[in-house]
Short mmCIF file of C-alpha atoms in Angstrom, two decimals:
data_model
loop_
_atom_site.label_atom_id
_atom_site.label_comp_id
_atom_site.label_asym_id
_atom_site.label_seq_id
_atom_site.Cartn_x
_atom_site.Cartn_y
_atom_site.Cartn_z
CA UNK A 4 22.20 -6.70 -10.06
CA UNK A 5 21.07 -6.19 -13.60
CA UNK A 6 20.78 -9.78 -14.37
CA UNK A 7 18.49 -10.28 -11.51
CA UNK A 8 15.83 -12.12 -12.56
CA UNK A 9 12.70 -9.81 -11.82
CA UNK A 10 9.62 -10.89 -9.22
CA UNK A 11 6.49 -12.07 -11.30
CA UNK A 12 3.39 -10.89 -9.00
CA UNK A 13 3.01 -8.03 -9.35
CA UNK A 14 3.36 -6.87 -5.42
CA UNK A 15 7.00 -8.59 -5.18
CA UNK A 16 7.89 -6.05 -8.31
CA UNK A 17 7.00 -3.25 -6.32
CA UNK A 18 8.75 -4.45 -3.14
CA UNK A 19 11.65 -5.24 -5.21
CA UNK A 20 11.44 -1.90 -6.94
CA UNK A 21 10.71 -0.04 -3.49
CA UNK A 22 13.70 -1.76 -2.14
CA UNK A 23 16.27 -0.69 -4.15
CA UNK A 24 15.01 3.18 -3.95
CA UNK A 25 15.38 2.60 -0.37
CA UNK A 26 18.64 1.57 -0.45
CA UNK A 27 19.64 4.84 -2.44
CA UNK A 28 17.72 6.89 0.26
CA UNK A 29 20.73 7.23 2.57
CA UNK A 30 19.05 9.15 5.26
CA UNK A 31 22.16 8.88 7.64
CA UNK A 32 24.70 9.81 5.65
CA UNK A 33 22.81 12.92 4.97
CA UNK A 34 22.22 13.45 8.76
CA UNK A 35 25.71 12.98 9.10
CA UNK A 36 26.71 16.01 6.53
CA UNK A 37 24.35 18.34 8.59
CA UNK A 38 26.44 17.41 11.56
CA UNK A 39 22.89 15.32 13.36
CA UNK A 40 24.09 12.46 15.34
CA UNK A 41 21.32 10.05 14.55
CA UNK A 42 22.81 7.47 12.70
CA UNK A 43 19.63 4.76 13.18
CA UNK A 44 17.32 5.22 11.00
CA UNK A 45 17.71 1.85 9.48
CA UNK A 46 15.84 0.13 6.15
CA UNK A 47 12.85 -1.18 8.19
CA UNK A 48 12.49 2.22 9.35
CA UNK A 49 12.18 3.92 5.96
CA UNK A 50 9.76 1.32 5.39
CA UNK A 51 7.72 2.11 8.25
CA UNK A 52 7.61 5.95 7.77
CA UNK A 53 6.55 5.06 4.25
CA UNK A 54 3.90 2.71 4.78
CA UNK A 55 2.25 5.71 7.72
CA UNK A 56 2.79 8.24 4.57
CA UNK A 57 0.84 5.88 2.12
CA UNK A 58 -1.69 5.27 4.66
CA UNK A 59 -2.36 9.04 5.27
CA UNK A 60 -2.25 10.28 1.78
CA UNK A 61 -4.39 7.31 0.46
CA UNK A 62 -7.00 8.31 3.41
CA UNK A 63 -7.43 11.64 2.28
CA UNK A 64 -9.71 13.18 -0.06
CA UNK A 65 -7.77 13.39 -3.32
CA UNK A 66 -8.56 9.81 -5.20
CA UNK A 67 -6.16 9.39 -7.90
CA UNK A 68 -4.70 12.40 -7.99
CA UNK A 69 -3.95 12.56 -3.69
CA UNK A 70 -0.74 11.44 -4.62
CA UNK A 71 1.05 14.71 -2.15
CA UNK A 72 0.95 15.41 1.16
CA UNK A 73 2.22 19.02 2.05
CA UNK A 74 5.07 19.73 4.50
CA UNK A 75 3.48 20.42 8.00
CA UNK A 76 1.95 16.80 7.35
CA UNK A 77 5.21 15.07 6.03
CA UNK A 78 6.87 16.74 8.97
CA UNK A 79 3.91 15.63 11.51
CA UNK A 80 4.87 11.85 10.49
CA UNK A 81 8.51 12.03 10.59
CA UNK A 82 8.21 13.79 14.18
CA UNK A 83 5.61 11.58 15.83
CA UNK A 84 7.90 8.47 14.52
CA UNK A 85 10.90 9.56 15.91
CA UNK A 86 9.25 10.10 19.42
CA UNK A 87 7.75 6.90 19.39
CA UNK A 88 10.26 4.28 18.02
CA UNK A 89 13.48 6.17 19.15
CA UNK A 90 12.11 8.31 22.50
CA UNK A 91 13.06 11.42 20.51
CA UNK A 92 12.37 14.85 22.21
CA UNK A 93 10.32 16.83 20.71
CA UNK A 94 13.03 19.56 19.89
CA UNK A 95 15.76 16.65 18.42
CA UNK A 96 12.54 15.07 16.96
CA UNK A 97 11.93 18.60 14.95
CA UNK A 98 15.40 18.83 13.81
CA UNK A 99 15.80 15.69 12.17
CA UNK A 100 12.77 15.52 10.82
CA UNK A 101 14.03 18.96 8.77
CA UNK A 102 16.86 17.69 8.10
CA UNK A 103 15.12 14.54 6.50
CA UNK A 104 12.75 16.63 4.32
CA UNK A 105 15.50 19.12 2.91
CA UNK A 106 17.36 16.49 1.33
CA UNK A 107 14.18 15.62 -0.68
CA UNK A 108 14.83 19.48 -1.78
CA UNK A 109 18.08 18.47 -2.98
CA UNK A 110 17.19 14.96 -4.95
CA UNK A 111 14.46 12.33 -5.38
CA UNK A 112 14.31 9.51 -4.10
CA UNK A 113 11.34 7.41 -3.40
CA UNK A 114 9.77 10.51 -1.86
CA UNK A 115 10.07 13.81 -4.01
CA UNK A 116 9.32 17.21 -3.64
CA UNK A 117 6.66 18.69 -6.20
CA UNK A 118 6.61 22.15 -5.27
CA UNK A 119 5.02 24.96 -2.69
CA UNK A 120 5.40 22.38 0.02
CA UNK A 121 4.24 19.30 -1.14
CA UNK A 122 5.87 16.04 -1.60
CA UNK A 123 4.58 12.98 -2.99
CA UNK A 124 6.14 9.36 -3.60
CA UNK A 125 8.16 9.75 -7.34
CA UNK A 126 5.00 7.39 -8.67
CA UNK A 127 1.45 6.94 -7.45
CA UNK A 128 2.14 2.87 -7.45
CA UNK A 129 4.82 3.11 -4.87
CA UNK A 130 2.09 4.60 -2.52
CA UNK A 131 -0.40 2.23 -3.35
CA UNK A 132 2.02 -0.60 -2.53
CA UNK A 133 2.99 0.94 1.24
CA UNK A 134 -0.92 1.54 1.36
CA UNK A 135 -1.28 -2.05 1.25
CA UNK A 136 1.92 -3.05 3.08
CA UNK A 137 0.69 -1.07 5.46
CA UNK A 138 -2.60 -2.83 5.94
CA UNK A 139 -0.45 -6.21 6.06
CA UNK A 140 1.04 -4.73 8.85
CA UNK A 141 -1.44 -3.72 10.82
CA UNK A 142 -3.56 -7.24 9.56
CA UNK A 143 -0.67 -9.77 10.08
CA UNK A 144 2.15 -8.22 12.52
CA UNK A 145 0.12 -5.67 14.95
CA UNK A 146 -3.22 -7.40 15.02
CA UNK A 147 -5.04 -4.23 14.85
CA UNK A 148 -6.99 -5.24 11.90
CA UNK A 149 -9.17 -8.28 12.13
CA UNK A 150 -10.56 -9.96 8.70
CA UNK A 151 -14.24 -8.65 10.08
CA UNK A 152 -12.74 -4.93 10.09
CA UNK A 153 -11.37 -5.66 6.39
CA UNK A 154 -14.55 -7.00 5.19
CA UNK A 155 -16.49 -3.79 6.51
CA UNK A 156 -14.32 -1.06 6.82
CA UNK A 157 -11.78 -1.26 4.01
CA UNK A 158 -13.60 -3.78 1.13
CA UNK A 159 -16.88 -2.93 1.91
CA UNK A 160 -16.22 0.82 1.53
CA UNK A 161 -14.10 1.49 -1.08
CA UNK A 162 -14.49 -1.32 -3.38
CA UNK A 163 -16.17 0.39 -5.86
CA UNK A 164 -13.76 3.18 -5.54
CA UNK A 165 -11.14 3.36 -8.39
CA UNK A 166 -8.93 5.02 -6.41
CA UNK A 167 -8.78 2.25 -4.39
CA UNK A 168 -9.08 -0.53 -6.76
CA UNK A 169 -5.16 -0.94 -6.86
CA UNK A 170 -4.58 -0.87 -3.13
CA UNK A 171 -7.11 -3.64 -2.14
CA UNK A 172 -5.89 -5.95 -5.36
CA UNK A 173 -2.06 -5.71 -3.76
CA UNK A 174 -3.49 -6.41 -0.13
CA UNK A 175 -5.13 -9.58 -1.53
CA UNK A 176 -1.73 -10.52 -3.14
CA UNK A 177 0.01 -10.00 0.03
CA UNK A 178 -1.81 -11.83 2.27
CA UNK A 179 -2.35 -15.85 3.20
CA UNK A 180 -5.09 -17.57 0.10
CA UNK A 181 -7.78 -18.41 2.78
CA UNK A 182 -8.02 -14.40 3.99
CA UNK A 183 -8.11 -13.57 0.24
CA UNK A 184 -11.04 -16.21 0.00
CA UNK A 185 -12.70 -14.61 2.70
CA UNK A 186 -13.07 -10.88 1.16
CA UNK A 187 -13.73 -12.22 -2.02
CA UNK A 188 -16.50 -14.12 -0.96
CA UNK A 189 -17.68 -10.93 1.48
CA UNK A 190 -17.76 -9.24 -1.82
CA UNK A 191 -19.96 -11.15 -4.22
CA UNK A 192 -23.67 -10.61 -2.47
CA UNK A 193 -22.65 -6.55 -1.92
CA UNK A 194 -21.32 -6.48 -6.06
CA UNK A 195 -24.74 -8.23 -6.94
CA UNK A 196 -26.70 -5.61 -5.02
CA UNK A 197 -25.15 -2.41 -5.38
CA UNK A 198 -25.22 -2.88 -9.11
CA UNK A 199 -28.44 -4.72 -10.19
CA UNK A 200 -29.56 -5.61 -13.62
CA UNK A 201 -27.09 -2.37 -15.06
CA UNK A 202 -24.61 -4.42 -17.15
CA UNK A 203 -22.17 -1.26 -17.52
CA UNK A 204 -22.18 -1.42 -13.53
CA UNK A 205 -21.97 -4.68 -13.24
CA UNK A 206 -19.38 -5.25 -15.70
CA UNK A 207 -17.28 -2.68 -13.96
CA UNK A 208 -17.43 -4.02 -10.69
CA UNK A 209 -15.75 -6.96 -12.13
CA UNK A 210 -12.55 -5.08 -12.40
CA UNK A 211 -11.36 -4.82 -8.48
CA UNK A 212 -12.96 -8.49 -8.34
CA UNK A 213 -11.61 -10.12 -10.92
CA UNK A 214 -8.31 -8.70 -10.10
CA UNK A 215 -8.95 -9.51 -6.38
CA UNK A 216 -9.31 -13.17 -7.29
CA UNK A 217 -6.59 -13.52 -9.97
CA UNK A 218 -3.79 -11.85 -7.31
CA UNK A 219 -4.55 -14.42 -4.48
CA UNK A 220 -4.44 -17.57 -7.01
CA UNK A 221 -0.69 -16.23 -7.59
CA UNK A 222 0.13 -17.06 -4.28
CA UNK A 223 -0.53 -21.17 -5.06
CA UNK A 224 0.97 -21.75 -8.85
CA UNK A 225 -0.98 -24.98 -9.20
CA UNK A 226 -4.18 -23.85 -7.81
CA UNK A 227 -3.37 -20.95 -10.72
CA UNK A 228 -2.38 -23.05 -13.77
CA UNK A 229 -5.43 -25.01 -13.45
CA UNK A 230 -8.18 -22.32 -12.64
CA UNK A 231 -9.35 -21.73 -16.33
CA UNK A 232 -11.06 -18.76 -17.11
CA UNK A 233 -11.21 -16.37 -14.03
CA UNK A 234 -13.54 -14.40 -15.41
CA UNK A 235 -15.68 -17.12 -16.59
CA UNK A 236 -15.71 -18.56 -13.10
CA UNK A 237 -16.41 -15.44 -11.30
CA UNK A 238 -19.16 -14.68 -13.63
CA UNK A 239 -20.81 -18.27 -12.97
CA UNK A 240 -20.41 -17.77 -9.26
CA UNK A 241 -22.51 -14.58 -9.38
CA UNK A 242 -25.03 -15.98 -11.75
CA UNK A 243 -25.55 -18.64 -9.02
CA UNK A 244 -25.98 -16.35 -6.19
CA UNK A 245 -28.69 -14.19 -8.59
CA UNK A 246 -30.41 -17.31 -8.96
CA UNK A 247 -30.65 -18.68 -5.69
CA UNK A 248 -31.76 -15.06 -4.61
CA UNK A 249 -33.63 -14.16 -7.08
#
């Protein structure tokens, strides 16, 4: 309701916010009116062909604008779910999946169309959260992500990608304190190195850390309220580390 008092980290907002657009995303009911019989596409399903969407389109090539994905690729994902999670043919698969993607012709909802074939989430945040859900997911409830694959493959390469900057800061929100601890602290010797004695560098690389580090103290209030200056102690930690290296 309207007086519902409104998350205060900032990846609940978005799952709150996500959740309602959901629930006016009435896939079924549409389905229904084009006279499909395939009346299960439930909320966690949304939610699931959302979070392989994000995953794709933040993947590609197009940084902070790759905010679209074109048809053929909207209608690859919505196909290859169907077959998988509901045995699908191919053929019923194909129909459904049209049916889903003209009713994004016909209104937004948390997916929109943008024009010549491409669709796109209605705001870039929405696919940075399912971007990050969907690491969560694949982290937490599939196991196909191990902490070691995190470090390497996801911080390690894009960190210093502002593209990516708002993706990893939600992941480190979403996830247990101690994991958070553990890229955090994978990050500090590869900040120090990649960006020397530059101070413009270096100062900028303090802005998917510091963010990093502030999102998982949300997730233990106390821990949070009595941290100090965040900045001041991540700054201190990489003096140290310069020091001892140096």
């Amino acid at each position: 309701g309207k007086h519902q008092e409104l998350p205060r980290e900032r990846w609940k907002l978005y799952d709150h916010a996500a959740s309602v657009l959901i629930q006016h995303w009435d896939v079924n009911k549409h389905l229904k009116f084009e006279n499909i019989e395939a009346d299960f596409i439930g909320e966690d399903d949304k939610k699931e062909l959302l979070r392989r969407l994000a995953y794709r389109m933040q993947s590609g090539g197009g940084g902070l604008a790759g905010n679209y994905i074109h048809r053929e690729g909207l209608q690859e994902e919505f196909e290859n779910y169907l077959e998988e999670r509901y045995t699908q043919t191919p053929d019923r698969a194909k129909r459904i999946a049209d049916a889903m993607i003209q009713q994004f012709r016909e209104r937004n909802f948390i997916l929109s169309l943008y024009g010549a074939n491409l669709y796109g989430f209605v705001h870039r945040a929405f696919l940075e959260f399912f971007c990050a859900y969907a690491f969560v997911w694949r982290f937490e409830k599939t196991k196909e992500l191990t902490i070691e694959q995190l470090q390497t493959n996801v911080y390690g390469r894009h960190w210093n990608d502002p593209s990516w900057r708002e993706v990893l800061r939600l992941f480190c929100g979403m996830i247990d304190e101690k994991w958070a601890a553990q890229l955090i602290e994978y990050l500090v010797p590869i900040v120090y190195e990649k960006t020397g004695n530059d101070a413009e560098d270096f100062l900028n690389s303090l802005m998917i850390y510091r963010a990093v580090q502030n999102q998982a103290r949300m997730n233990n209030r106390t821990d949070y309220e009595n941290s100090g200056n965040d900045e001041e102690d991540l700054v201190n930690s990489l003096m140290i580390l310069r020091a001892v290296q140096g």
